[in-house]
Amino acid sequence: MKDPRLDDFLKKLSVPEPDPAARSRALSRARAAFENREAIALVEEERAWGWLGPVGFALALLIAVFFLPFSLSTEPSPSFADRVMLDEMTALFHQRLTAVVERGGEVDVQTSLQDMPSSEQPVRILFRRGREVVRVLSFSGREVCLDLDGKRVCFDVLATKDDNVILMGGDFLWDRDHSVSLAGYRIEAVTLLPAS
């Protein structure tokens, strides 16, 4: 809405001349801002990102509180990463792969000299003693050999239709219903789910 009287009134107004002291202060502030423009930009950037620290800490705390009970569980649970590793090793070594043994961050891939019958039943076996964990990834029907407490231990891996795993060695037999320790290691074994 146009108001002709207001337009006439605004046209008659004039801007007063600035005070010489105010002009000097404004020029001084402008020069200081120009000379310190990089430092001011850095402070503004830090101020803009400053909220990320507390928010990130709160998110990390929330994730830790939510997932900590699951990570403290001692029950063996089939792992997607284990199945992916086993699938990748099988792609490399095909039917010659016997087992993948991981101990203390080192991985030992065991293979045979000739192709073995294919197996669709992958398993994960854990040998636990104190804080030490030896992880074995293999297939039902394969023989696995590893060193436990300085002794060479060999056993056959058998998976049943009800997802039970049986380990059969020269002087021991293990399954989830008849648990035995081997060279001081507690044994846990599960069948692995498909990776896809």
Short mmCIF file of C-alpha atoms in Angstrom, two decimals:
data_model
loop_
_atom_site.label_atom_id
_atom_site.label_comp_id
_atom_site.label_asym_id
_atom_site.label_seq_id
_atom_site.Cartn_x
_atom_site.Cartn_y
_atom_site.Cartn_z
CA MET A 1 0.00 0.00 0.00
CA LYS A 2 1.43 3.34 -1.02
CA ASP A 3 1.18 6.35 1.22
CA PRO A 4 2.08 9.55 -0.70
CA ARG A 5 2.36 11.62 2.50
CA LEU A 6 4.88 9.17 4.00
CA ASP A 7 6.88 9.15 0.78
CA ASP A 8 7.06 13.00 0.77
CA PHE A 9 8.07 13.04 4.44
CA LEU A 10 10.87 10.50 3.89
CA LYS A 11 12.19 12.42 0.88
CA LYS A 12 12.49 15.60 2.95
CA LEU A 13 14.59 13.89 5.63
CA SER A 14 18.34 14.29 5.34
CA VAL A 15 21.08 12.15 6.82
CA PRO A 16 23.13 14.13 9.32
CA GLU A 17 26.86 14.43 8.81
CA PRO A 18 28.77 11.95 11.00
CA ASP A 19 30.66 13.18 14.01
CA PRO A 20 34.44 13.29 13.27
CA ALA A 21 35.11 11.19 16.40
CA ALA A 22 32.51 8.58 15.36
CA ARG A 23 33.98 8.50 11.85
CA SER A 24 37.46 7.93 13.27
CA ARG A 25 36.21 5.08 15.55
CA ALA A 26 34.38 3.40 12.63
CA LEU A 27 37.46 3.64 10.39
CA SER A 28 39.65 2.23 13.18
CA ARG A 29 37.27 -0.72 13.74
CA ALA A 30 37.10 -1.43 10.00
CA ARG A 31 40.91 -1.47 9.69
CA ALA A 32 41.28 -3.76 12.74
CA ALA A 33 38.65 -6.15 11.36
CA PHE A 34 40.36 -6.21 7.96
CA GLU A 35 43.83 -6.82 9.44
CA ASN A 36 42.53 -9.64 11.70
CA ARG A 37 40.12 -11.18 9.18
CA GLU A 38 41.84 -14.62 9.19
CA ALA A 39 41.81 -14.86 12.99
CA ILE A 40 38.17 -13.78 13.13
CA ALA A 41 37.22 -16.37 10.49
CA LEU A 42 39.04 -19.07 12.50
CA VAL A 43 37.21 -18.11 15.70
CA GLU A 44 33.88 -18.15 13.85
CA GLU A 45 34.67 -21.59 12.39
CA GLU A 46 35.63 -22.94 15.82
CA ARG A 47 32.44 -21.52 17.25
CA ALA A 48 30.41 -23.15 14.46
CA TRP A 49 32.02 -26.59 15.02
CA GLY A 50 32.29 -26.28 18.79
CA TRP A 51 28.97 -28.05 19.40
CA LEU A 52 30.28 -31.23 17.77
CA GLY A 53 32.51 -32.14 20.74
CA PRO A 54 29.74 -32.44 23.34
CA VAL A 55 27.30 -34.00 20.86
CA GLY A 56 29.92 -36.54 19.72
CA PHE A 57 30.73 -37.43 23.30
CA ALA A 58 27.04 -37.89 24.11
CA LEU A 59 26.55 -40.14 21.05
CA ALA A 60 29.61 -42.24 21.92
CA LEU A 61 28.35 -42.62 25.48
CA LEU A 62 24.89 -43.63 24.27
CA ILE A 63 26.33 -46.22 21.87
CA ALA A 64 28.61 -47.63 24.58
CA VAL A 65 25.75 -47.92 27.06
CA PHE A 66 23.51 -49.60 24.47
CA PHE A 67 26.04 -52.06 23.02
CA LEU A 68 28.21 -52.82 26.08
CA PRO A 69 25.91 -55.55 27.44
CA PHE A 70 26.05 -57.34 24.08
CA SER A 71 29.85 -57.13 23.86
CA LEU A 72 30.27 -58.56 27.38
CA SER A 73 28.27 -61.65 26.50
CA THR A 74 30.36 -64.84 26.65
CA GLU A 75 27.92 -66.88 24.57
CA PRO A 76 29.18 -67.65 21.08
CA SER A 77 27.14 -65.93 18.41
CA PRO A 78 27.55 -66.53 14.70
CA SER A 79 29.32 -63.56 13.18
CA PHE A 80 28.64 -62.00 9.80
CA ALA A 81 32.32 -60.94 9.60
CA ASP A 82 33.45 -64.55 10.20
CA ARG A 83 31.26 -65.81 7.37
CA VAL A 84 32.46 -63.06 5.03
CA MET A 85 36.09 -63.93 5.81
CA LEU A 86 35.43 -67.62 5.21
CA ASP A 87 33.66 -66.86 1.92
CA GLU A 88 36.56 -64.67 0.76
CA MET A 89 39.15 -67.33 1.64
CA THR A 90 37.05 -69.97 -0.12
CA ALA A 91 36.97 -67.76 -3.23
CA LEU A 92 40.79 -67.66 -3.14
CA PHE A 93 41.55 -71.30 -2.33
CA HIS A 94 38.34 -73.00 -3.56
CA GLN A 95 37.95 -76.61 -2.36
CA ARG A 96 41.50 -76.71 -0.95
CA LEU A 97 40.67 -74.51 2.04
CA THR A 98 40.75 -76.49 5.28
CA ALA A 99 40.54 -73.75 7.91
CA VAL A 100 41.29 -70.16 8.80
CA VAL A 101 42.89 -69.91 12.26
CA GLU A 102 43.17 -66.51 13.96
CA ARG A 103 45.23 -66.15 17.14
CA GLY A 104 46.33 -62.85 18.64
CA GLY A 105 45.69 -60.90 15.45
CA GLU A 106 47.68 -63.33 13.26
CA VAL A 107 45.84 -65.36 10.63
CA ASP A 108 46.92 -68.82 9.48
CA VAL A 109 45.22 -70.20 6.36
CA GLN A 110 45.31 -73.99 6.22
CA THR A 111 44.93 -75.69 2.85
CA SER A 112 45.19 -79.22 1.50
CA LEU A 113 47.21 -80.37 -1.50
CA GLN A 114 44.11 -81.61 -3.31
CA ASP A 115 40.48 -80.59 -3.65
CA MET A 116 38.16 -81.78 -0.89
CA PRO A 117 34.43 -82.51 -1.10
CA SER A 118 32.38 -79.32 -0.98
CA SER A 119 30.53 -78.46 2.21
CA GLU A 120 27.70 -76.03 2.73
CA GLN A 121 28.01 -76.10 6.53
CA PRO A 122 30.52 -73.46 7.70
CA VAL A 123 31.40 -73.41 11.41
CA ARG A 124 33.20 -71.18 13.89
CA ILE A 125 35.09 -72.73 16.79
CA LEU A 126 36.50 -70.70 19.66
CA PHE A 127 39.15 -72.00 22.06
CA ARG A 128 39.25 -69.76 25.15
CA ARG A 129 41.78 -69.77 27.98
CA GLY A 130 41.78 -66.70 30.18
CA ARG A 131 42.04 -63.73 27.82
CA GLU A 132 43.47 -65.81 24.98
CA VAL A 133 41.09 -66.71 22.16
CA VAL A 134 41.89 -68.93 19.18
CA ARG A 135 39.25 -68.61 16.44
CA VAL A 136 38.89 -71.36 13.86
CA LEU A 137 36.71 -70.98 10.76
CA SER A 138 36.15 -74.17 8.81
CA PHE A 139 33.54 -76.42 7.21
CA SER A 140 31.83 -79.58 8.32
CA GLY A 141 33.76 -82.64 7.15
CA ARG A 142 37.22 -81.01 7.31
CA GLU A 143 40.12 -81.96 9.57
CA VAL A 144 41.75 -79.06 11.41
CA CYS A 145 45.13 -79.12 13.16
CA LEU A 146 46.48 -76.43 15.46
CA ASP A 147 48.90 -75.94 18.32
CA LEU A 148 47.32 -75.64 21.76
CA ASP A 149 49.64 -75.16 24.72
CA GLY A 150 52.61 -76.45 22.70
CA LYS A 151 50.80 -79.63 21.63
CA ARG A 152 49.63 -80.39 18.09
CA VAL A 153 45.88 -81.12 18.22
CA CYS A 154 43.95 -82.44 15.21
CA PHE A 155 40.20 -82.97 15.04
CA ASP A 156 37.39 -83.50 12.55
CA VAL A 157 34.61 -80.92 12.38
CA LEU A 158 31.06 -82.22 11.95
CA ALA A 159 27.90 -80.10 11.83
CA THR A 160 24.53 -81.74 12.40
CA LYS A 161 21.14 -80.84 10.94
CA ASP A 162 20.06 -79.28 14.25
CA ASP A 163 23.02 -76.84 14.13
CA ASN A 164 25.04 -78.76 16.70
CA VAL A 165 28.80 -78.95 16.07
CA ILE A 166 30.82 -82.04 16.98
CA LEU A 167 34.61 -82.00 17.28
CA MET A 168 36.20 -85.44 17.13
CA GLY A 169 39.88 -85.77 17.99
CA GLY A 170 42.14 -88.74 18.61
CA ASP A 171 41.50 -88.63 22.36
CA PHE A 172 38.48 -86.36 22.81
CA LEU A 173 34.92 -85.78 21.66
CA TRP A 174 33.18 -82.43 22.11
CA ASP A 175 29.68 -81.16 21.39
CA ARG A 176 27.48 -78.54 23.05
CA ASP A 177 25.85 -81.17 25.29
CA HIS A 178 29.11 -82.88 26.31
CA SER A 179 31.55 -80.05 26.85
CA VAL A 180 35.17 -80.89 27.64
CA SER A 181 38.20 -78.64 27.89
CA LEU A 182 41.20 -79.28 25.70
CA ALA A 183 44.71 -78.40 26.91
CA GLY A 184 43.07 -75.98 29.34
CA TYR A 185 40.99 -74.31 26.63
CA ARG A 186 37.22 -74.04 26.88
CA ILE A 187 35.58 -74.83 23.53
CA GLU A 188 32.63 -73.05 21.92
CA ALA A 189 31.38 -73.89 18.43
CA VAL A 190 28.48 -72.75 16.24
CA THR A 191 27.39 -73.07 12.64
CA LEU A 192 27.63 -69.82 10.67
CA LEU A 193 24.72 -68.19 8.91
CA PRO A 194 24.99 -67.26 5.22
CA ALA A 195 26.72 -63.95 4.58
CA SER A 196 23.98 -62.76 2.24
#
